[in-house]
């Protein structure tokens, strides 16, 4: 394998100049830098990381903390982060921190202390006070994705606003008996995003004079639990709602499947609206508020790059767009005679 | 923040002993190591990575290459790897390498050359010859997860066997007109796993004297494409099959949704079997061959740890289990009169 001496010889410079050109750790003219890089590429030489780290004080790695990668939103965000990092020649160190798990504690206690990253992106992390202390004392640039806002640089949709608009869409169609399905119960600790969405729903209902119909039915934020809980309340003896605002598309799709199985027509008997525009939304003709977690991941990398370049700069708050996509899971409520 | 001097003082040893105890880079008695570790824990001291790397020659990082993390299988594998790594105090550097993407090329050209990892796990990576050359010349321990077998240590289910058993289950119920749905066309480059599953189906059909019914309908390995393609062929004018072996559960679920929408009863008019036991399988009462990608990820970390400890040891091939889970998406074919 070629070494730095071979690269220097080929580029016609000294070893120390070649090293500076490749590690970015001192003055080298653009022309020389390019010549050295070309030589390195031709020879297949890549500088060792330890050498680069010691020379620049940078790890060239970004730490990414997620609760898990097995849900659509998190997987998409991680893919977006990945793409943006690889284009900048940065590595992605991934850490999953499922709420309440032993690994989460270990991650906060050990991994963060190691500081083996130039900056951190947390995705949908809703930290306890103790965890937040730990993150901020680490003293590394930080960007959060998701609803939690610790005054750091942050990217997310406006969860309150998204649920408000979803609810108003149903009210405009003529619905009154609208339930909000999914998310943690309101007294839960780990539910900033859910709680804001419930808040948006509640506000839209109250403002429209529909406070008496407000009903939040909690469930896990995934398709099977949305399905199970919907089977339950759609077959209950109480007055069935004519519309559902789901905390996200996965829960909305679970509810649509539950309704179909019970012979309840969507949208003729029941309207359903989600938030996300999940990969499966089109297949279920789901009306939803579209967000792009992939772009949120890319935006977070941009914010973090700026923070790493200028650590003392003011945090930036980016509100990602949420766009109404009207398909055919929502319609006016059935005529009273049919209720 | 506490430094190594504070740890040494508290443990009653010299700085160099404390350093050896924490980096694992020289002889220290177990009792002393424990005392130093206790002191470090009490003081919240974590050794800097650069120091550890230079002392031990190890990065304490495992590279994980996946095509993407947004599909169930890959997300679960990555979660399993994560859990196993964090328990061993190792970091996970994640690289996605979607077939044909510019990032994939960049990853192979730049990232791998940097050798910023002690070992590599590739997940469902089906490398080109050039990529394989690159991986093997890198000279780091390697474990593959998935069907591709380059003679390295490897973990996967037996894809051929799984599809064979799924097909035999349908044949035993009395079906003859059984199609195989999903996966790349058989002349594709990136489809080792798909091709083995098609092979298992084909063999089961031929051995049962049903060669004339063999039909592989390719589609992308996800729910929406399984749905779209099934809508198409279920409504076609040709003799409709009485059973489907799907390349995986996501495609199977897409087919079930397509059938229901067209008033085709599952399992009364059409049996469907998958492979995976996806999170959504139960919701659709899907009969399937269960595998655990999470456990495969954990097993891969074990294999890799052994290779890192003894780089010249013989590669190990682990066949992960695939267990038939019978729910209610399969049944005997409809009576001929009803066809």
XYZ file of C-alpha atoms in Angstrom:
678
model
C 0.000 0.000 0.000
C 1.153 3.536 -0.716
C 2.298 5.776 2.116
C 2.476 9.534 2.554
C 6.061 9.481 1.143
C 4.779 8.067 -2.152
C 2.082 10.720 -2.330
C 4.605 13.497 -1.592
C 7.005 12.180 -4.240
C 4.277 11.965 -6.867
C 2.985 15.476 -6.068
C 6.523 16.887 -5.960
C 6.231 18.286 -2.427
C 7.731 17.481 0.984
C 6.132 14.873 3.243
C 5.068 17.546 5.722
C 3.402 19.610 2.976
C 1.594 16.516 1.698
C 0.464 15.762 5.228
C -0.788 19.332 5.775
C -2.636 19.238 2.458
C -4.438 16.018 3.326
C -5.276 16.742 6.955
C -6.230 20.383 6.460
C -4.044 21.340 9.424
C -2.046 24.325 8.188
C -1.476 26.611 5.246
C -1.173 25.005 1.812
C -2.091 26.762 -1.454
C -5.199 25.512 -3.248
C -3.142 24.412 -6.241
C -0.772 22.354 -4.076
C -3.637 20.874 -2.094
C -5.280 19.780 -5.333
C -2.040 18.282 -6.639
C -1.539 16.308 -3.435
C -5.149 15.125 -3.425
C -4.867 13.985 -7.031
C -1.707 12.086 -6.186
C -3.403 10.481 -3.168
C -6.406 9.473 -5.278
C -4.221 8.010 -8.007
C -2.285 5.983 -5.471
C -5.364 4.999 -3.456
C -3.878 6.624 -0.353
C -6.224 7.645 2.458
C -4.757 9.341 5.562
C -5.103 7.393 8.808
C -7.773 8.769 11.069
C -5.640 8.938 14.171
C -3.179 11.136 12.315
C -5.957 13.377 11.038
C -7.568 13.611 14.479
C -4.365 14.495 16.260
C -3.447 17.062 13.642
C -6.834 18.778 13.520
C -8.376 18.002 16.875
C -11.418 16.807 14.927
C -12.802 13.289 14.884
C -14.567 13.751 11.539
C -17.451 11.923 13.164
C -20.944 13.079 14.066
C -22.806 11.267 16.817
C -26.464 10.530 16.119
C -28.747 9.514 18.985
C -32.123 7.948 18.141
C -34.635 6.017 20.280
C -34.638 3.239 17.613
C -34.250 2.978 13.838
C -37.094 0.561 13.195
C -39.804 3.162 12.735
C -40.339 4.975 9.445
C -39.664 8.479 10.737
C -36.380 7.584 12.426
C -35.142 5.425 9.565
C -35.799 8.231 7.085
C -34.094 10.838 9.260
C -31.032 8.618 9.664
C -30.885 8.044 5.899
C -31.037 11.815 5.334
C -28.284 12.444 7.895
C -26.166 9.694 6.314
C -26.436 11.179 2.860
C -25.498 14.628 4.051
C -22.565 13.343 6.129
C -21.092 11.118 3.469
C -21.184 14.034 1.001
C -19.080 15.985 3.541
C -16.716 13.085 4.182
C -17.906 12.744 7.759
C -18.695 9.520 9.572
C -21.919 8.766 11.372
C -21.725 7.108 14.789
C -25.187 5.815 15.564
C -26.533 5.315 19.066
C -29.954 4.051 19.866
C -31.390 4.997 23.210
C -34.760 3.413 23.731
C -36.511 5.157 26.621
C -35.991 3.243 29.840
C -33.429 0.782 28.439
C -30.134 -0.092 30.128
C -28.369 0.879 26.904
C -29.804 4.350 27.066
C -28.285 4.868 30.486
C -24.969 3.384 29.351
C -24.970 5.648 26.314
C -25.443 8.742 28.419
C -22.943 7.627 31.084
C -20.134 6.304 28.903
C -20.459 7.179 25.257
C -21.128 10.866 25.635
C -18.222 11.228 28.050
C -15.838 9.826 25.476
C -16.516 12.806 23.171
C -15.669 10.726 20.155
C -17.514 13.139 17.849
C -17.298 16.733 16.690
C -20.990 17.309 17.260
C -24.240 15.575 18.131
C -27.629 15.246 16.480
C -30.440 13.880 18.621
C -33.539 12.600 16.844
C -36.862 12.545 18.668
C -34.943 12.310 21.910
C -36.962 13.515 24.832
C -34.317 13.645 27.537
C -34.860 13.530 31.254
C -33.447 16.425 33.264
C -30.433 14.329 34.184
C -29.823 13.356 30.557
C -30.148 16.952 29.446
C -27.554 18.027 32.020
C -25.228 15.385 30.667
C -25.681 16.502 27.049
C -25.135 20.169 27.733
C -22.082 19.741 29.999
C -20.418 17.735 27.243
C -19.815 21.052 25.532
C -20.111 19.835 21.928
C -22.274 21.448 19.236
C -25.776 20.000 19.354
C -28.760 19.966 16.995
C -32.068 18.371 17.930
C -34.579 16.963 15.454
C -38.125 16.655 16.743
C -40.371 18.497 19.070
C -38.155 18.733 22.104
C -36.607 22.166 22.382
C -33.763 22.795 24.788
C -32.873 26.136 23.247
C -30.307 24.472 20.975
C -30.293 24.517 17.188
C -33.307 22.483 16.163
C -35.335 21.189 13.209
C -38.902 19.911 13.213
C -42.344 20.555 11.883
C -44.656 22.561 14.113
C -46.517 19.639 15.691
C -49.203 21.828 17.239
C -49.929 23.559 13.941
C -49.983 20.303 11.929
C -52.619 18.702 14.172
C -54.568 21.961 14.277
C -54.786 22.032 10.478
C -55.656 18.334 10.238
C -58.527 18.890 12.672
C -59.704 22.053 10.912
C -59.813 20.109 7.619
C -62.315 17.683 9.179
C -64.337 20.473 10.805
C -64.551 22.248 7.443
C -65.989 19.046 5.941
C -68.770 19.196 8.545
C -67.560 16.780 11.243
C -68.190 17.405 14.953
C -67.565 14.044 16.619
C -63.835 13.908 15.921
C -61.455 11.871 18.116
C -57.698 12.117 18.367
C -56.117 8.664 18.145
C -52.665 7.713 19.386
C -49.682 8.974 21.297
C -48.819 8.757 24.956
C -51.397 9.623 27.626
C -51.221 13.288 28.521
C -49.567 12.719 31.887
C -46.630 10.893 30.286
C -43.010 12.035 30.561
C -41.727 11.164 27.106
C -44.231 12.766 24.804
C -43.414 16.351 23.873
C -44.349 15.823 20.228
C -47.505 13.824 20.976
C -48.613 16.372 23.550
C -48.238 19.248 21.078
C -50.287 17.403 18.489
C -53.028 16.704 21.029
C -52.853 20.411 21.929
C -53.368 21.454 18.297
C -56.401 19.147 18.014
C -57.859 20.399 21.299
C -57.438 24.037 20.279
C -59.077 23.543 16.866
C -62.018 21.753 18.496
C -62.449 24.379 21.212
C -62.207 27.296 18.800
C -64.931 25.678 16.667
C -67.221 25.276 19.679
C -66.739 21.502 19.722
C -65.103 21.192 23.157
C -67.752 18.674 24.291
C -66.511 16.208 21.636
C -62.834 16.380 22.596
C -61.560 12.842 23.168
C -57.957 11.612 23.128
C -57.549 7.852 22.837
C -53.883 7.048 23.564
C -52.025 4.179 21.881
C -48.465 3.298 20.908
C -47.301 5.196 17.866
C -47.336 2.264 15.441
C -49.675 0.485 13.038
C -50.487 -2.641 15.096
C -51.447 -0.661 18.183
C -53.460 1.834 16.127
C -55.257 -1.169 14.662
C -55.890 -2.873 18.005
C -57.155 0.241 19.752
C -59.332 1.219 16.767
C -60.902 -2.260 16.601
C -61.842 -1.731 20.205
C -63.375 1.716 20.107
C -65.019 1.352 16.678
C -66.941 -1.683 17.909
C -67.852 -0.057 21.237
C -71.462 0.726 22.071
C -70.955 4.491 22.479
C -71.724 6.922 19.635
C -69.104 6.169 17.050
C -67.035 9.185 15.895
C -67.394 10.246 12.268
C -63.741 11.235 11.989
C -60.306 10.465 13.384
C -57.213 12.665 13.598
C -54.360 10.188 13.999
C -51.111 11.138 15.728
C -49.269 9.848 12.631
C -49.881 7.883 9.429
C -48.950 4.517 10.916
C -51.734 4.856 13.489
C -54.096 6.221 10.796
C -53.446 3.193 8.581
C -54.020 0.847 11.517
C -57.384 2.549 12.064
C -58.335 2.272 8.367
C -57.562 -1.450 8.363
C -59.596 -1.887 11.563
C -62.547 0.007 10.057
C -62.530 -2.014 6.805
C -62.461 -5.255 8.739
C -65.645 -4.201 10.548
C -67.382 -3.136 7.363
C -67.080 0.557 8.211
C -66.458 2.440 4.969
C -63.606 4.957 4.758
C -64.398 7.774 3.966
C -68.191 7.209 3.645
C -68.801 6.190 7.248
C -65.547 7.381 8.779
C -62.947 9.984 7.782
C -59.307 9.454 8.779
C -56.443 11.944 8.512
C -52.793 11.406 9.465
C -49.511 13.289 9.761
C -46.322 12.186 7.884
C -47.053 11.020 4.354
C -45.573 7.640 5.202
C -44.390 5.353 2.375
C -47.668 3.443 2.734
C -49.992 6.458 2.794
C -50.745 6.401 -0.914
C -51.614 2.713 -0.844
C -54.362 3.513 1.674
C -55.432 6.734 -0.112
C -54.671 8.524 3.134
C -55.181 12.281 3.470
C -52.301 13.571 5.549
C -49.934 16.409 6.444
C -46.735 15.596 4.584
C -43.357 16.074 6.249
C -39.955 14.994 4.962
C -37.834 13.469 7.737
C -35.064 12.876 5.195
C -34.785 16.616 4.501
C -34.932 17.315 8.230
C -31.891 15.067 8.637
C -30.046 16.930 5.896
C -30.970 20.298 7.396
C -29.725 19.191 10.818
C -26.335 18.329 9.306
C -26.148 21.823 7.748
C -26.974 23.484 11.072
C -24.444 21.310 12.868
C -21.705 22.052 10.323
C -22.207 25.761 10.929
C -22.060 25.258 14.691
C -18.869 23.220 14.431
C -17.275 25.900 12.247
C -18.380 28.669 14.660
C -19.094 27.100 18.042
C -20.283 30.335 19.661
C -22.865 31.255 17.024
C -26.534 31.709 17.941
C -28.687 28.567 17.814
C -30.989 28.354 14.781
C -34.565 27.045 14.924
C -35.758 25.668 11.586
C -39.439 24.888 11.132
C -39.734 22.171 8.509
C -42.782 22.362 6.238
C -45.911 20.227 6.669
C -48.081 20.251 3.546
C -51.647 19.008 3.306
C -51.965 16.110 0.834
C -55.629 15.411 0.134
C -56.367 11.863 -1.003
C -59.624 10.051 -0.412
C -59.738 8.994 3.251
C -61.672 12.133 4.251
C -65.154 13.259 3.156
C -68.220 14.963 4.669
C -69.789 12.962 7.519
C -72.624 10.522 6.722
C -76.184 11.991 6.743
C -77.689 11.983 10.272
C -80.291 9.405 9.132
C -77.505 6.913 8.569
C -75.929 7.374 11.987
C -13.573 17.754 34.848
C -11.411 15.037 36.369
C -8.226 13.934 34.631
C -6.163 10.768 34.721
C -4.111 12.254 37.595
C -7.237 12.485 39.769
C -8.149 8.905 38.954
C -4.611 7.698 39.755
C -4.575 9.589 43.056
C -7.943 8.186 44.092
C -6.972 4.621 43.153
C -3.568 4.969 44.838
C -1.551 4.073 41.728
C 0.772 5.920 39.339
C -0.618 7.793 36.356
C 0.923 5.289 33.945
C -0.653 2.352 35.802
C -4.038 4.094 35.786
C -3.659 4.725 32.058
C -2.725 1.076 31.368
C -5.674 -0.107 33.441
C -8.145 2.032 31.504
C -6.809 1.491 27.994
C -6.113 -2.212 28.390
C -2.660 -1.692 26.865
C -0.340 -3.545 29.183
C -0.177 -5.707 32.273
C -2.218 -4.630 35.268
C -3.604 -7.009 37.902
C -7.371 -7.549 37.928
C -7.648 -6.047 41.392
C -5.798 -2.888 40.369
C -7.781 -2.595 37.148
C -10.988 -2.807 39.129
C -9.799 -0.187 41.631
C -8.848 2.198 38.815
C -12.147 1.625 37.034
C -14.087 2.271 40.219
C -12.154 5.495 40.731
C -12.821 6.538 37.109
C -16.538 5.794 37.490
C -16.785 7.701 40.736
C -15.066 10.712 39.199
C -16.952 10.471 35.920
C -13.655 10.108 34.038
C -13.717 8.561 30.557
C -10.427 8.099 28.685
C -10.089 10.113 25.480
C -10.470 8.013 22.377
C -7.363 9.243 20.650
C -5.298 8.172 23.639
C -6.993 4.779 23.731
C -6.596 4.276 19.978
C -2.932 5.144 19.953
C -2.238 2.970 22.957
C -4.108 -0.088 21.725
C -4.170 0.329 17.971
C -7.923 -0.234 18.181
C -10.602 2.235 17.187
C -13.247 0.621 19.426
C -15.559 1.135 16.476
C -17.305 -1.364 14.227
C -18.306 -0.286 10.725
C -21.770 -1.369 9.614
C -22.678 -1.163 5.930
C -26.361 -1.399 4.970
C -28.204 -0.576 1.710
C -30.659 1.578 3.742
C -32.184 1.537 7.213
C -35.761 2.288 6.220
C -36.864 -1.284 5.685
C -37.934 -3.519 8.567
C -35.247 -6.159 8.136
C -32.367 -3.686 8.039
C -33.698 -1.537 10.871
C -34.066 -4.608 13.093
C -30.579 -5.896 12.250
C -29.056 -2.504 13.024
C -30.917 -2.366 16.349
C -29.570 -5.845 17.207
C -26.003 -4.843 16.273
C -26.352 -1.632 18.303
C -27.463 -3.465 21.405
C -24.639 -5.959 21.188
C -22.020 -3.257 20.528
C -23.111 -0.928 23.282
C -22.988 -3.826 25.747
C -19.339 -4.310 24.700
C -18.544 -0.605 24.881
C -17.984 -0.431 21.130
C -19.224 2.290 18.795
C -21.240 1.674 15.651
C -20.265 3.644 12.545
C -23.158 3.318 10.141
C -22.832 3.569 6.374
C -25.665 3.226 3.960
C -24.830 2.139 0.464
C -27.902 2.069 -1.697
C -27.146 0.070 -4.865
C -26.133 2.381 -7.696
C -25.930 5.551 -5.558
C -23.016 8.008 -5.667
C -22.699 7.588 -1.903
C -22.138 3.873 -2.290
C -19.191 4.506 -4.564
C -17.837 7.178 -2.234
C -18.194 4.852 0.705
C -16.196 2.124 -0.983
C -13.581 4.549 -2.334
C -13.005 6.736 0.703
C -14.526 5.405 3.871
C -13.206 1.887 3.673
C -9.709 3.139 2.918
C -9.684 5.165 6.102
C -9.881 1.972 8.163
C -11.557 3.819 10.979
C -12.941 0.603 12.442
C -11.671 -2.640 13.978
C -13.983 -4.748 11.870
C -16.866 -4.583 9.431
C -20.368 -6.025 9.315
C -22.170 -5.839 5.984
C -25.929 -6.313 6.012
C -27.685 -7.546 2.871
C -24.841 -6.115 0.846
C -24.523 -7.721 -2.522
C -21.196 -6.338 -3.678
C -19.972 -6.028 -7.228
C -16.667 -7.728 -8.016
C -14.877 -4.399 -7.704
C -16.509 -3.703 -4.337
C -15.626 -7.156 -3.088
C -11.978 -6.623 -4.060
C -12.002 -3.396 -2.111
C -13.499 -5.021 0.998
C -11.091 -7.935 1.059
C -7.920 -5.903 0.403
C -8.808 -3.697 3.358
C -7.624 -6.556 5.534
C -10.051 -6.051 8.436
C -12.184 -8.773 10.012
C -15.484 -9.058 8.159
C -18.861 -10.647 8.892
C -21.697 -10.635 6.383
C -25.387 -10.818 7.259
C -27.663 -11.993 4.482
C -27.507 -14.369 1.619
C -24.319 -13.194 -0.034
C -21.443 -15.495 0.832
C -17.883 -14.506 0.067
C -16.397 -17.241 2.223
C -16.204 -14.888 5.209
C -17.889 -15.351 8.554
C -21.584 -15.028 7.859
C -25.070 -15.132 9.402
C -28.385 -15.623 7.633
C -31.340 -17.897 7.330
C -31.186 -20.478 4.550
C -33.232 -18.553 1.977
C -33.604 -21.531 -0.342
C -34.871 -23.765 2.438
C -37.289 -21.158 3.809
C -39.029 -20.665 0.446
C -38.994 -24.419 -0.147
C -40.844 -25.026 3.123
C -43.301 -22.180 2.508
C -44.158 -23.684 -0.892
C -44.428 -27.224 0.508
C -46.880 -25.937 3.146
C -49.203 -24.745 0.345
C -48.740 -27.935 -1.671
C -49.630 -29.997 1.412
C -52.870 -28.000 1.702
C -53.760 -29.088 -1.845
C -52.696 -26.099 -3.964
C -51.207 -26.489 -7.449
C -51.507 -23.051 -9.041
C -49.018 -21.311 -6.753
C -47.123 -18.187 -7.852
C -43.997 -16.662 -6.350
C -44.456 -12.930 -5.826
C -41.683 -10.387 -5.472
C -37.958 -9.905 -5.665
C -35.733 -8.915 -8.539
C -36.109 -10.519 -11.964
C -33.905 -13.586 -12.236
C -31.365 -11.908 -14.536
C -30.680 -9.137 -11.985
C -27.258 -8.472 -10.456
C -28.250 -7.512 -6.925
C -30.469 -10.356 -5.832
C -28.625 -13.263 -4.235
C -31.236 -13.651 -1.502
C -34.232 -13.233 -3.811
C -32.751 -15.692 -6.297
C -32.267 -18.344 -3.617
C -35.862 -17.958 -2.475
C -37.133 -18.292 -6.042
C -34.908 -21.376 -6.316
C -36.480 -22.958 -3.221
C -39.984 -22.327 -4.604
C -39.046 -23.695 -8.020
C -37.539 -26.852 -6.499
C -40.565 -27.555 -4.291
C -42.904 -27.129 -7.278
C -40.817 -29.322 -9.568
C -40.385 -32.068 -6.969
C -44.194 -32.138 -6.515
C -44.756 -32.478 -10.277
C -46.076 -28.913 -10.545
C -43.409 -27.494 -12.878
C -46.071 -26.355 -15.358
C -47.450 -23.907 -12.746
C -44.108 -22.278 -11.903
C -44.451 -18.507 -12.258
C -42.277 -15.796 -10.731
C -43.793 -12.314 -10.713
C -41.024 -9.860 -9.782
C -41.660 -6.683 -7.795
C -39.764 -4.410 -5.426
C -39.386 -5.901 -1.980
C -41.853 -3.619 -0.198
C -45.526 -3.378 0.650
C -46.643 -0.749 -1.890
C -45.090 -2.575 -4.826
C -46.430 -5.938 -3.643
C -49.837 -4.253 -3.483
C -49.592 -2.656 -6.952
C -48.352 -5.786 -8.691
C -50.923 -7.993 -6.929
C -53.783 -5.647 -7.899
C -52.644 -6.123 -11.455
C -52.288 -9.874 -11.652
C -55.258 -10.696 -9.405
C -57.558 -8.754 -11.720
C -55.994 -10.211 -14.889
C -58.037 -12.426 -17.163
C -55.759 -15.502 -16.863
C -56.552 -18.303 -14.422
C -56.040 -16.724 -11.021
C -53.624 -18.596 -8.729
C -55.052 -20.119 -5.561
C -51.936 -19.372 -3.553
C -49.013 -16.969 -3.301
C -45.556 -17.487 -1.830
C -44.292 -13.949 -1.188
C -40.590 -13.138 -1.127
C -41.167 -11.511 2.284
C -43.971 -10.432 4.609
C -44.119 -6.854 3.321
C -44.938 -8.128 -0.169
C -47.341 -10.712 1.306
C -49.217 -8.004 3.211
C -49.401 -5.843 0.080
C -50.968 -8.823 -1.730
C -53.479 -9.433 1.073
C -54.593 -5.786 0.991
C -54.893 -5.963 -2.803
C -56.989 -9.151 -2.593
C -59.345 -7.749 0.059
C -59.924 -4.607 -1.998
C -61.031 -6.761 -4.915
C -63.346 -8.869 -2.780
C -61.047 -11.899 -2.951
C -61.190 -13.642 0.422
C -57.948 -14.609 2.180
C -57.647 -17.553 2.848
C -60.955 -18.812 1.361
C -60.257 -17.771 -2.233
C -56.520 -17.154 -1.976
C -53.806 -18.387 0.391
C -50.799 -16.170 1.097
C -47.587 -17.090 2.924
C -44.594 -14.856 3.669
C -41.098 -14.990 5.117
C -39.992 -12.800 8.086
C -42.681 -12.501 10.755
C -42.694 -8.743 10.278
C -44.093 -6.515 13.048
C -47.315 -6.264 11.020
C -47.700 -9.984 10.258
C -49.985 -10.707 13.196
C -52.282 -7.822 12.295
C -52.901 -9.483 8.922
C -53.075 -13.013 10.381
C -50.211 -13.884 8.073
C -48.755 -17.398 7.999
C -45.011 -16.990 7.620
C -41.516 -18.328 8.222
C -40.255 -16.367 11.219
C -36.705 -15.068 11.340
C -35.160 -12.713 13.885
C -32.957 -10.085 12.206
C -32.271 -8.607 15.638
C -30.678 -11.859 16.812
C -28.771 -12.117 13.534
C -27.271 -8.700 14.286
C -26.269 -9.831 17.765
C -24.753 -13.056 16.413
C -22.748 -11.118 13.829
C -21.223 -9.000 16.601
C -20.211 -12.185 18.451
C -18.584 -13.641 15.346
C -16.805 -10.371 14.651
C -15.532 -10.079 18.225
C -13.960 -13.520 17.888
C -12.349 -12.570 14.568
C -10.956 -9.346 16.020
C -9.517 -11.249 18.982
C -8.025 -13.931 16.672
C -7.750 -12.467 13.154
C -6.467 -15.695 11.566
C -9.216 -17.975 12.829
C -11.423 -19.915 10.436
C -14.565 -18.123 9.197
C -17.789 -19.328 10.831
C -21.043 -19.784 8.912
C -24.109 -19.488 11.175
C -27.507 -20.508 9.813
C -30.127 -18.548 11.682
C -33.412 -20.362 12.341
C -36.583 -19.856 10.289
C -39.657 -21.202 12.079
C -43.075 -21.751 10.529
C -45.739 -19.625 12.233
C -49.183 -20.749 11.106
C -51.876 -18.079 11.358
C -54.942 -17.877 9.138
C -53.839 -16.596 5.731
C -53.451 -20.123 4.339
C -56.110 -22.820 3.863
C -57.022 -25.552 1.330
C -57.840 -24.177 -2.137
C -61.479 -23.377 -2.999
C -63.546 -26.265 -4.422
C -63.112 -26.581 -8.232
C -66.786 -25.618 -8.674
C -66.016 -22.195 -7.234
C -63.075 -21.501 -9.520
